[in-house]
């Protein structure tokens, strides 16, 4: 029997109707069914996903293999079970609500053979405003290093892996992690690989955010995510010895997984949960947070980590409330050194070194931090954003200031100083927001760009304190798009652009109508 070039593995739990598109995108790959094997593990689905898998297995005998098992609570166990039966030279993992570009597998396998790579990444794009970190996909690179590239910020398992690498090092998913179990697998694969390659010449993988967001990753809570972060970081600590290489990987986890535990929604947790999360973050900081990592983390996260580590719970809450409720704190300037005057700065009770609060190297970024006062659509022509800086001298400090939505600059930006600060009013044309869209739409972050101190500073606009999403439907050619101005999970102002599709309309109706449609 001929060995297939690639085995595609998917762990499935209640992903209808997205599963159909996922499987269709795989069986229709240009690589051809004779070079392809699909192993799908139904993890106790109750929505008909299992029946849909069986339908594909009947339609594509010898190509689609289906395994049914009781629900395990996460993707680790079904992924491991699929690995036990995979026979392809390479293995590719796909989320059962995601889908592939038609030529994805053919291109990935060809690249792996051409570069003799053990791991190959193909450019991922987000659908329905799902965020995908794009730094690693700036250009095609035959070889990237785990420690000197943005690879640590792209650690999902949605990559092509040489199966010999997996079996040689007995790589498997930790089954005690309900979320994040792909990270230890991917980290060790990239660490052990002879070569990791990146392809940025094609949209290989479409990562879908479901309308109902019932994905286990979206539903996980603070304590679950804390356990996930602890497990991943301890794994890295055991795999890579202390030093610059370990720091290069763990920077991602302090800047992302740990930082997310201390975002503004921390304020809504009950106090015992807050205390447990702080204790967990403190423990991680004591073990892994080096000065090298600290100095590469943005000021908001850095100060929250400082107070989680060195302060009491109320000290941490005060810092988060400063950002969430009061806006930017003032800056302290001494001998050309800039510091953010957050609660805890030079508090003798805490004794936190000034370096935790220093913003000298990013002073332009600091004065670019604006608080959104209002955001509104001007019919179907423009989005008008009004923001506020606490600095009356902003027009003097900044030789230029622009508001941009992603890469779309505002048509006009006006600055009006007064004795307490500066008001900024920007008008962004909607026509620009409708350009360069992926099939599932696009999410654009609203940012301020300021030329000051001989450099350019950039900062996302912080959303209004009481966010009410603003929506408008705009026609572009024959298609309708809905534009939504709202905030992301970090409290930053964004505009989400998405095509109006029958599935989106039905999902919206299901949310609005009671059972029975009455």
Coordinates of C-alpha atoms in Angstrom, one line a residue:
X1 CA 0.0 0.0 0.0
X2 CA 1.3 3.4 -1.0
X3 CA 2.2 5.7 2.0
X4 CA 0.2 9.0 1.7
X5 CA 2.2 12.2 1.6
X6 CA 0.2 13.8 4.4
X7 CA -2.3 12.8 7.1
X8 CA -4.7 15.5 8.1
X9 CA -5.8 15.2 11.7
X10 CA -8.9 16.9 13.2
X11 CA -10.4 16.6 16.6
X12 CA -14.1 17.1 16.4
X13 CA -16.6 18.2 19.1
X14 CA -19.9 19.8 18.1
X15 CA -18.7 21.9 15.2
X16 CA -21.6 21.7 12.8
X17 CA -22.2 23.3 10.3
X18 CA -18.5 24.5 10.1
X19 CA -17.3 20.9 10.0
X20 CA -18.7 20.4 6.5
X21 CA -16.7 23.2 5.0
X22 CA -13.6 22.0 6.9
X23 CA -13.8 18.5 5.5
X24 CA -14.8 19.7 2.0
X25 CA -11.8 22.0 1.9
X26 CA -9.5 19.0 2.7
X27 CA -11.0 16.4 0.3
X28 CA -10.9 18.9 -2.5
X29 CA -7.2 19.7 -2.0
X30 CA -5.2 19.8 -5.3
X31 CA -2.7 17.4 -3.8
X32 CA -5.2 14.7 -4.7
X33 CA -6.9 11.9 -2.7
X34 CA -4.2 9.4 -3.6
X35 CA -1.6 11.4 -1.6
X36 CA -3.9 12.2 1.3
X37 CA -5.2 10.6 4.4
X38 CA -7.7 12.1 6.8
X39 CA -8.1 10.9 10.4
X40 CA -11.0 12.5 12.3
X41 CA -11.7 11.7 15.9
X42 CA -15.3 12.5 17.1
X43 CA -14.9 13.4 20.8
X44 CA -18.4 12.5 21.8
X45 CA -20.3 15.1 19.7
X46 CA -24.0 15.6 20.2
X47 CA -24.8 17.9 17.3
X48 CA -24.6 15.5 14.4
X49 CA -20.9 16.0 13.8
X50 CA -20.3 12.3 14.2
X51 CA -22.9 11.5 11.5
X52 CA -21.3 14.1 9.2
X53 CA -17.9 12.4 9.7
X54 CA -19.4 9.0 8.8
X55 CA -21.0 10.5 5.7
X56 CA -17.6 11.7 4.5
X57 CA -16.0 8.3 5.3
X58 CA -18.6 6.6 3.2
X59 CA -18.1 9.1 0.3
X60 CA -14.3 8.8 0.5
X61 CA -13.5 5.2 1.5
X62 CA -9.8 4.6 2.1
X63 CA -9.1 8.3 2.5
X64 CA -11.3 9.4 5.5
X65 CA -10.9 7.4 8.7
X66 CA -13.3 8.2 11.5
X67 CA -12.8 7.2 15.2
X68 CA -15.7 7.8 17.7
X69 CA -14.9 8.1 21.4
X70 CA -16.6 9.4 24.6
X71 CA -16.0 13.0 25.3
X72 CA -12.6 13.7 26.8
X73 CA -13.0 17.4 27.6
X74 CA -10.5 18.8 25.2
X75 CA -8.6 18.2 21.9
X76 CA -5.5 16.5 23.4
X77 CA -6.8 12.9 23.7
X78 CA -8.4 12.8 20.3
X79 CA -5.3 14.3 18.7
X80 CA -3.1 11.6 20.4
X81 CA -5.5 8.9 19.2
X82 CA -5.3 10.1 15.7
X83 CA -1.5 10.2 15.8
X84 CA -1.5 6.5 16.7
X85 CA -3.2 5.6 13.4
X86 CA -1.6 8.2 11.1
X87 CA 0.5 6.8 8.2
X88 CA 1.5 9.8 6.2
X89 CA 5.0 11.1 5.7
X90 CA 3.8 14.4 7.2
X91 CA 1.0 15.3 9.6
X92 CA -1.1 18.4 9.4
X93 CA -3.6 19.4 12.2
X94 CA -6.7 21.4 11.4
X95 CA -9.4 22.8 13.7
X96 CA -12.7 21.3 12.7
X97 CA -14.3 24.7 12.4
X98 CA -11.5 26.0 10.1
X99 CA -10.7 25.4 6.5
X100 CA -7.8 25.3 4.0
X101 CA -7.0 27.1 0.8
X102 CA -7.3 24.7 -2.2
X103 CA -3.6 24.4 -2.8
X104 CA -2.5 24.4 0.8
X105 CA -1.3 20.8 1.3
X106 CA 0.3 20.5 -2.1
X107 CA 2.3 23.7 -1.5
X108 CA 3.2 22.7 2.1
X109 CA 4.4 19.2 1.2
X110 CA 6.4 20.5 -1.7
X111 CA 8.1 23.1 0.5
X112 CA 8.9 20.5 3.2
X113 CA 10.6 18.3 0.6
X114 CA 12.4 21.2 -1.1
X115 CA 13.7 22.7 2.1
X116 CA 14.1 19.4 4.0
X117 CA 12.1 21.0 6.7
X118 CA 10.6 19.1 9.7
X119 CA 8.0 21.8 10.4
X120 CA 6.4 24.2 7.8
X121 CA 4.1 27.1 8.6
X122 CA 1.7 28.4 5.9
X123 CA 0.2 31.8 6.3
X124 CA -2.9 31.9 8.4
X125 CA -5.7 34.4 8.1
X126 CA -8.6 35.1 10.5
X127 CA -12.3 34.8 9.5
X128 CA -15.1 36.6 11.3
X129 CA -12.6 39.0 12.9
X130 CA -10.6 36.2 14.5
X131 CA -7.2 37.6 15.5
X132 CA -4.1 35.9 14.1
X133 CA -0.6 37.2 14.9
X134 CA 1.0 38.0 11.6
X135 CA 4.6 38.8 12.3
X136 CA 6.0 35.4 11.4
X137 CA 4.2 35.6 8.0
X138 CA 5.9 38.8 6.7
X139 CA 7.8 36.9 4.1
X140 CA 8.6 33.3 3.0
X141 CA 11.7 32.0 4.8
X142 CA 13.3 28.6 4.1
X143 CA 14.6 28.6 7.7
X144 CA 13.5 30.4 10.9
X145 CA 14.9 30.0 14.4
X146 CA 12.6 29.5 17.4
X147 CA 14.7 31.9 19.4
X148 CA 15.4 34.8 17.0
X149 CA 12.1 35.1 15.1
X150 CA 8.4 35.8 15.9
X151 CA 7.8 32.0 15.9
X152 CA 7.0 31.9 19.7
X153 CA 4.0 34.1 19.0
X154 CA 2.6 31.5 16.5
X155 CA 2.5 28.2 18.5
X156 CA -0.7 26.7 17.4
X157 CA -0.5 23.2 16.0
X158 CA -1.9 24.2 12.6
X159 CA 1.3 23.4 10.8
X160 CA 2.8 20.6 8.7
X161 CA 5.0 18.3 10.8
X162 CA 7.3 15.5 9.6
X163 CA 5.9 12.3 11.1
X164 CA 9.4 10.9 11.7
X165 CA 10.1 13.8 13.9
X166 CA 7.0 13.2 15.9
X167 CA 7.7 9.5 16.4
X168 CA 11.4 9.9 17.0
X169 CA 10.8 12.2 19.9
X170 CA 7.5 10.6 21.0
X171 CA 5.7 13.9 20.8
X172 CA 2.2 13.8 22.1
X173 CA -0.3 16.2 23.6
X174 CA -0.6 16.5 27.4
X175 CA -4.0 15.2 28.2
X176 CA -4.4 17.1 31.5
X177 CA -4.7 20.4 29.7
X178 CA -8.3 21.2 28.5
X179 CA -7.0 24.2 26.6
X180 CA -3.5 25.0 25.2
X181 CA -2.4 21.4 24.9
X182 CA -1.1 22.1 21.4
X183 CA 1.6 24.5 22.6
X184 CA 3.9 21.9 24.4
X185 CA 3.6 19.7 21.3
X186 CA 4.4 22.6 18.9
X187 CA 7.2 24.1 21.0
X188 CA 9.0 20.8 21.3
X189 CA 8.6 20.0 17.6
X190 CA 10.1 23.4 16.7
X191 CA 12.8 22.9 19.3
X192 CA 13.7 19.5 18.0
X193 CA 13.3 20.2 14.3
X194 CA 16.3 20.3 12.0
X195 CA 14.6 23.1 10.1
X196 CA 11.4 25.2 10.4
X197 CA 10.2 26.9 7.2
X198 CA 7.6 29.7 6.7
X199 CA 5.5 30.2 3.6
X200 CA 3.9 33.6 3.1
X201 CA 3.0 33.4 -0.6
X202 CA -0.6 32.1 -0.2
X203 CA -3.5 32.0 2.2
X204 CA -3.0 28.4 3.5
X205 CA -5.2 28.3 6.5
X206 CA -8.4 30.1 7.4
X207 CA -9.0 30.3 11.2
X208 CA -12.7 30.8 11.9
X209 CA -14.2 32.5 14.8
X210 CA -17.7 31.0 15.2
X211 CA -20.7 33.3 15.6
X212 CA -21.7 31.5 18.8
X213 CA -18.0 31.3 20.0
X214 CA -18.7 27.9 21.7
X215 CA -15.1 26.9 21.0
X216 CA -13.5 25.6 24.2
X217 CA -10.7 28.2 23.9
X218 CA -13.2 31.1 23.9
X219 CA -15.1 29.7 26.9
X220 CA -12.1 29.0 29.2
X221 CA -12.0 31.0 32.4
X222 CA -9.3 32.6 34.5
X223 CA -8.3 29.7 36.7
X224 CA -8.3 27.3 33.7
X225 CA -6.2 29.7 31.7
X226 CA -3.8 30.1 34.7
X227 CA -3.4 26.3 34.9
X228 CA -2.7 26.3 31.1
X229 CA -0.1 29.1 31.4
X230 CA 1.6 27.3 34.4
X231 CA 1.7 24.0 32.5
X232 CA 3.1 25.5 29.3
X233 CA 5.7 27.6 31.1
X234 CA 6.8 24.8 33.3
X235 CA 7.2 22.6 30.2
X236 CA 9.4 25.3 28.6
X237 CA 11.3 25.6 31.8
X238 CA 12.1 21.8 31.7
X239 CA 12.8 21.7 28.0
X240 CA 15.1 24.8 27.6
X241 CA 17.8 25.8 30.1
X242 CA 17.6 29.2 31.7
X243 CA 19.1 32.0 29.6
X244 CA 18.4 34.1 26.4
X245 CA 16.8 31.2 24.5
X246 CA 14.3 30.4 27.2
X247 CA 13.6 34.1 27.7
X248 CA 12.8 34.4 23.9
X249 CA 10.0 31.8 24.2
X250 CA 8.7 32.8 27.6
X251 CA 8.4 36.4 26.6
X252 CA 5.4 35.3 24.5
X253 CA 3.7 33.7 27.5
X254 CA 4.2 36.7 29.8
X255 CA 3.1 39.1 27.1
X256 CA 0.1 37.0 26.1
X257 CA -1.1 34.2 28.3
X258 CA -0.1 35.8 31.6
X259 CA -1.0 39.3 30.5
X260 CA -4.5 38.2 29.6
X261 CA -5.1 37.0 33.2
X262 CA -4.6 40.6 34.3
X263 CA -6.7 42.4 31.8
X264 CA -9.6 44.7 32.8
X265 CA -12.0 41.8 33.2
X266 CA -9.9 40.8 36.3
X267 CA -11.9 43.5 38.1
X268 CA -15.2 41.5 37.6
X269 CA -13.9 38.3 39.3
X270 CA -14.8 37.5 42.9
X271 CA -12.1 38.3 45.4
X272 CA -11.0 34.7 46.1
X273 CA -10.5 34.1 42.4
X274 CA -8.6 37.4 42.1
X275 CA -6.3 36.3 44.9
X276 CA -5.8 32.8 43.4
X277 CA -4.9 34.3 40.0
X278 CA -2.5 36.8 41.6
X279 CA -0.8 34.1 43.6
X280 CA -0.3 32.0 40.4
X281 CA 1.1 35.0 38.5
X282 CA 3.4 35.8 41.3
X283 CA 4.7 32.3 41.3
X284 CA 5.4 32.4 37.6
X285 CA 7.1 35.7 37.9
X286 CA 9.4 34.5 40.7
X287 CA 10.4 31.5 38.6
X288 CA 10.7 32.9 35.1
X289 CA 10.3 36.7 34.8
X290 CA 13.8 38.0 34.1
X291 CA 14.9 41.6 33.6
X292 CA 15.4 40.7 29.9
X293 CA 11.7 39.7 29.5
X294 CA 10.5 42.6 31.7
X295 CA 12.2 45.2 29.5
X296 CA 10.5 43.9 26.3
X297 CA 6.9 44.0 27.7
X298 CA 4.6 46.9 27.2
X299 CA 4.1 49.3 30.1
X300 CA 0.5 48.3 31.0
X301 CA 1.3 44.6 31.3
X302 CA 4.7 45.3 32.9
X303 CA 3.2 47.4 35.7
X304 CA 0.4 44.9 36.3
X305 CA 3.0 42.1 36.5
X306 CA 5.1 44.3 39.0
X307 CA 2.1 44.8 41.3
X308 CA 1.0 41.1 41.0
X309 CA 4.5 40.1 42.0
X310 CA 5.5 42.7 44.6
X311 CA 2.2 44.1 45.8
X312 CA -1.0 43.1 47.6
X313 CA -4.2 42.4 45.8
X314 CA -5.5 45.9 46.4
X315 CA -2.3 47.3 44.8
X316 CA -2.9 45.3 41.7
X317 CA -6.6 46.3 41.6
X318 CA -5.6 50.0 41.8
X319 CA -3.3 49.7 38.8
X320 CA -6.0 47.9 36.7
X321 CA -8.6 50.5 37.7
X322 CA -6.3 53.3 36.7
X323 CA -6.3 52.0 33.1
X324 CA -9.9 50.8 33.1
X325 CA -11.6 53.7 34.8
X326 CA -9.3 56.7 35.0
X327 CA -7.3 56.7 31.8
X328 CA -3.6 57.4 31.3
X329 CA -1.6 58.4 34.4
X330 CA 0.7 61.4 34.1
X331 CA 4.3 61.0 33.2
X332 CA 7.2 61.9 35.5
X333 CA 10.2 63.3 33.7
X334 CA 13.5 63.5 35.5
X335 CA 16.9 64.1 33.9
X336 CA 15.5 63.1 30.5
X337 CA 14.1 59.8 31.9
X338 CA 10.4 59.2 31.6
X339 CA 8.3 57.2 34.0
X340 CA 4.6 56.3 34.1
X341 CA 3.2 57.5 37.4
X342 CA 1.0 54.5 38.1
X343 CA -0.2 53.6 41.6
X344 CA 2.8 52.0 43.2
X345 CA 5.5 54.1 41.6
X346 CA 8.1 54.9 44.2
X347 CA 5.8 53.7 46.9
X348 CA 8.3 53.0 49.8
X349 CA 6.0 50.2 51.1
X350 CA 6.5 48.2 47.9
X351 CA 10.0 49.1 46.9
X352 CA 9.5 48.4 43.3
X353 CA 12.5 49.5 41.2
X354 CA 11.9 52.5 38.8
X355 CA 12.7 50.3 35.8
X356 CA 9.3 48.7 36.0
X357 CA 7.7 52.1 35.4
X358 CA 10.2 53.5 32.9
X359 CA 9.0 54.6 29.5
X360 CA 12.0 56.6 28.3
X361 CA 12.6 54.5 25.2
X362 CA 8.9 54.6 24.3
X363 CA 8.0 58.2 25.3
X364 CA 6.6 58.8 21.8
X365 CA 4.4 55.7 22.2
X366 CA 3.4 57.0 25.7
X367 CA 2.1 60.4 24.4
X368 CA 0.3 58.5 21.6
X369 CA -1.9 56.9 24.2
X370 CA -5.4 58.4 23.7
X371 CA -8.7 57.8 25.4
X372 CA -11.7 57.5 23.1
X373 CA -14.5 59.9 24.1
X374 CA -17.0 59.0 21.4
X375 CA -17.2 57.0 18.1
X376 CA -20.0 57.3 15.6
X377 CA -20.8 56.5 12.0
X378 CA -21.5 59.5 9.7
X379 CA -24.1 57.7 7.6
X380 CA -22.4 55.3 5.3
X381 CA -19.6 57.6 4.4
X382 CA -17.3 57.9 7.5
X383 CA -16.4 56.9 11.0
X384 CA -15.9 59.8 13.3
X385 CA -13.7 59.2 16.4
X386 CA -13.2 61.8 19.1
X387 CA -10.4 61.1 21.6
X388 CA -8.6 62.8 24.4
X389 CA -5.0 63.3 25.6
X390 CA -4.3 64.6 29.1
X391 CA -1.4 66.7 27.7
X392 CA -2.2 70.3 26.7
X393 CA 1.2 70.4 25.1
X394 CA 0.5 67.5 22.7
X395 CA 0.4 69.8 19.6
X396 CA 3.8 71.2 20.6
X397 CA 5.4 67.8 21.3
X398 CA 4.1 66.1 18.2
X399 CA 5.2 67.4 14.8
X400 CA 2.5 65.2 13.3
X401 CA -0.4 63.1 14.6
X402 CA -2.5 60.7 12.5
X403 CA -5.3 58.4 13.4
X404 CA -5.3 55.1 11.4
X405 CA -7.6 52.1 11.2
X406 CA -5.3 49.3 10.5
X407 CA -3.4 50.7 7.5
X408 CA -6.1 53.1 6.5
X409 CA -5.3 56.7 7.6
X410 CA -8.0 59.1 8.6
X411 CA -9.1 61.6 6.0
X412 CA -8.6 64.4 8.5
X413 CA -7.3 64.7 12.1
X414 CA -7.9 67.8 14.2
X415 CA -6.2 68.7 17.5
X416 CA -7.8 71.2 19.9
X417 CA -5.7 71.9 23.1
X418 CA -7.1 73.4 26.3
X419 CA -5.9 73.9 29.8
X420 CA -6.5 70.2 30.8
X421 CA -5.5 68.4 27.7
X422 CA -6.0 68.0 24.0
X423 CA -9.1 66.8 22.1
X424 CA -8.4 64.9 18.8
X425 CA -11.1 64.5 16.2
X426 CA -10.6 62.1 13.2
X427 CA -12.7 61.2 10.3
X428 CA -12.1 57.9 8.6
X429 CA -13.7 57.2 5.2
X430 CA -15.6 53.8 5.1
X431 CA -14.5 53.2 1.5
X432 CA -11.0 52.7 2.7
X433 CA -12.1 50.2 5.4
X434 CA -13.7 48.0 2.7
X435 CA -10.4 47.5 0.7
X436 CA -8.0 44.6 0.9
X437 CA -10.6 42.3 2.7
X438 CA -10.1 38.6 3.3
X439 CA -13.0 36.3 2.5
X440 CA -14.3 36.4 6.1
X441 CA -13.7 40.1 6.6
X442 CA -11.1 42.0 8.5
X443 CA -10.5 43.5 11.9
X444 CA -8.8 46.9 12.0
X445 CA -7.3 48.4 15.2
X446 CA -7.7 52.1 15.6
X447 CA -4.4 53.7 16.5
X448 CA -2.7 57.0 17.0
X449 CA 0.7 57.6 15.2
X450 CA 2.7 60.5 16.5
X451 CA 6.0 61.9 15.3
X452 CA 7.9 63.1 18.4
X453 CA 11.3 63.0 20.0
X454 CA 12.9 62.1 16.7
X455 CA 10.9 58.9 16.3
X456 CA 7.3 57.7 15.6
X457 CA 5.2 56.5 18.5
X458 CA 2.1 54.3 18.0
X459 CA -0.6 53.3 20.5
X460 CA -4.1 51.8 20.1
X461 CA -6.9 54.0 21.1
X462 CA -8.5 52.9 24.3
X463 CA -12.2 52.3 23.9
X464 CA -14.9 54.4 25.6
X465 CA -15.5 53.4 29.2
X466 CA -19.0 52.4 28.4
X467 CA -18.8 50.7 25.1
X468 CA -22.0 50.4 23.0
X469 CA -21.1 48.8 19.6
X470 CA -21.9 51.0 16.7
X471 CA -22.9 49.3 13.4
X472 CA -23.7 50.3 9.9
X473 CA -24.3 48.2 6.7
X474 CA -22.4 49.4 3.6
X475 CA -22.6 48.2 0.0
X476 CA -19.3 47.6 -1.9
X477 CA -20.1 46.5 -5.5
X478 CA -22.7 43.7 -5.3
X479 CA -21.9 42.8 -1.7
X480 CA -23.1 44.1 1.6
X481 CA -20.7 44.5 4.6
X482 CA -21.5 45.2 8.2
X483 CA -19.0 47.5 10.0
X484 CA -18.9 47.4 13.8
X485 CA -17.0 49.9 15.9
X486 CA -16.4 48.3 19.3
X487 CA -13.6 47.2 21.7
X488 CA -11.5 44.1 21.8
X489 CA -10.7 42.0 24.8
X490 CA -7.9 44.5 25.7
X491 CA -10.3 47.4 25.7
X492 CA -8.9 48.8 22.5
X493 CA -11.0 50.5 19.9
X494 CA -11.5 48.4 16.7
X495 CA -13.6 48.3 13.6
X496 CA -14.7 44.8 12.4
X497 CA -15.6 44.5 8.8
X498 CA -17.5 41.4 7.8
X499 CA -19.5 40.4 4.7
X500 CA -23.2 39.8 5.1
X501 CA -23.8 36.1 4.4
X502 CA -26.9 33.9 4.8
X503 CA -25.2 32.1 7.6
X504 CA -24.5 35.4 9.5
X505 CA -28.1 36.5 9.0
X506 CA -29.5 33.1 10.3
X507 CA -27.1 33.3 13.3
X508 CA -28.3 36.8 14.1
X509 CA -31.9 35.7 13.9
X510 CA -31.3 32.7 16.2
X511 CA -29.8 35.0 18.8
X512 CA -32.8 37.4 18.5
X513 CA -35.7 34.9 18.3
X514 CA -36.9 32.7 21.1
X515 CA -37.1 28.9 20.6
X516 CA -39.7 28.1 18.1
X517 CA -39.1 31.3 16.2
X518 CA -42.0 33.1 17.8

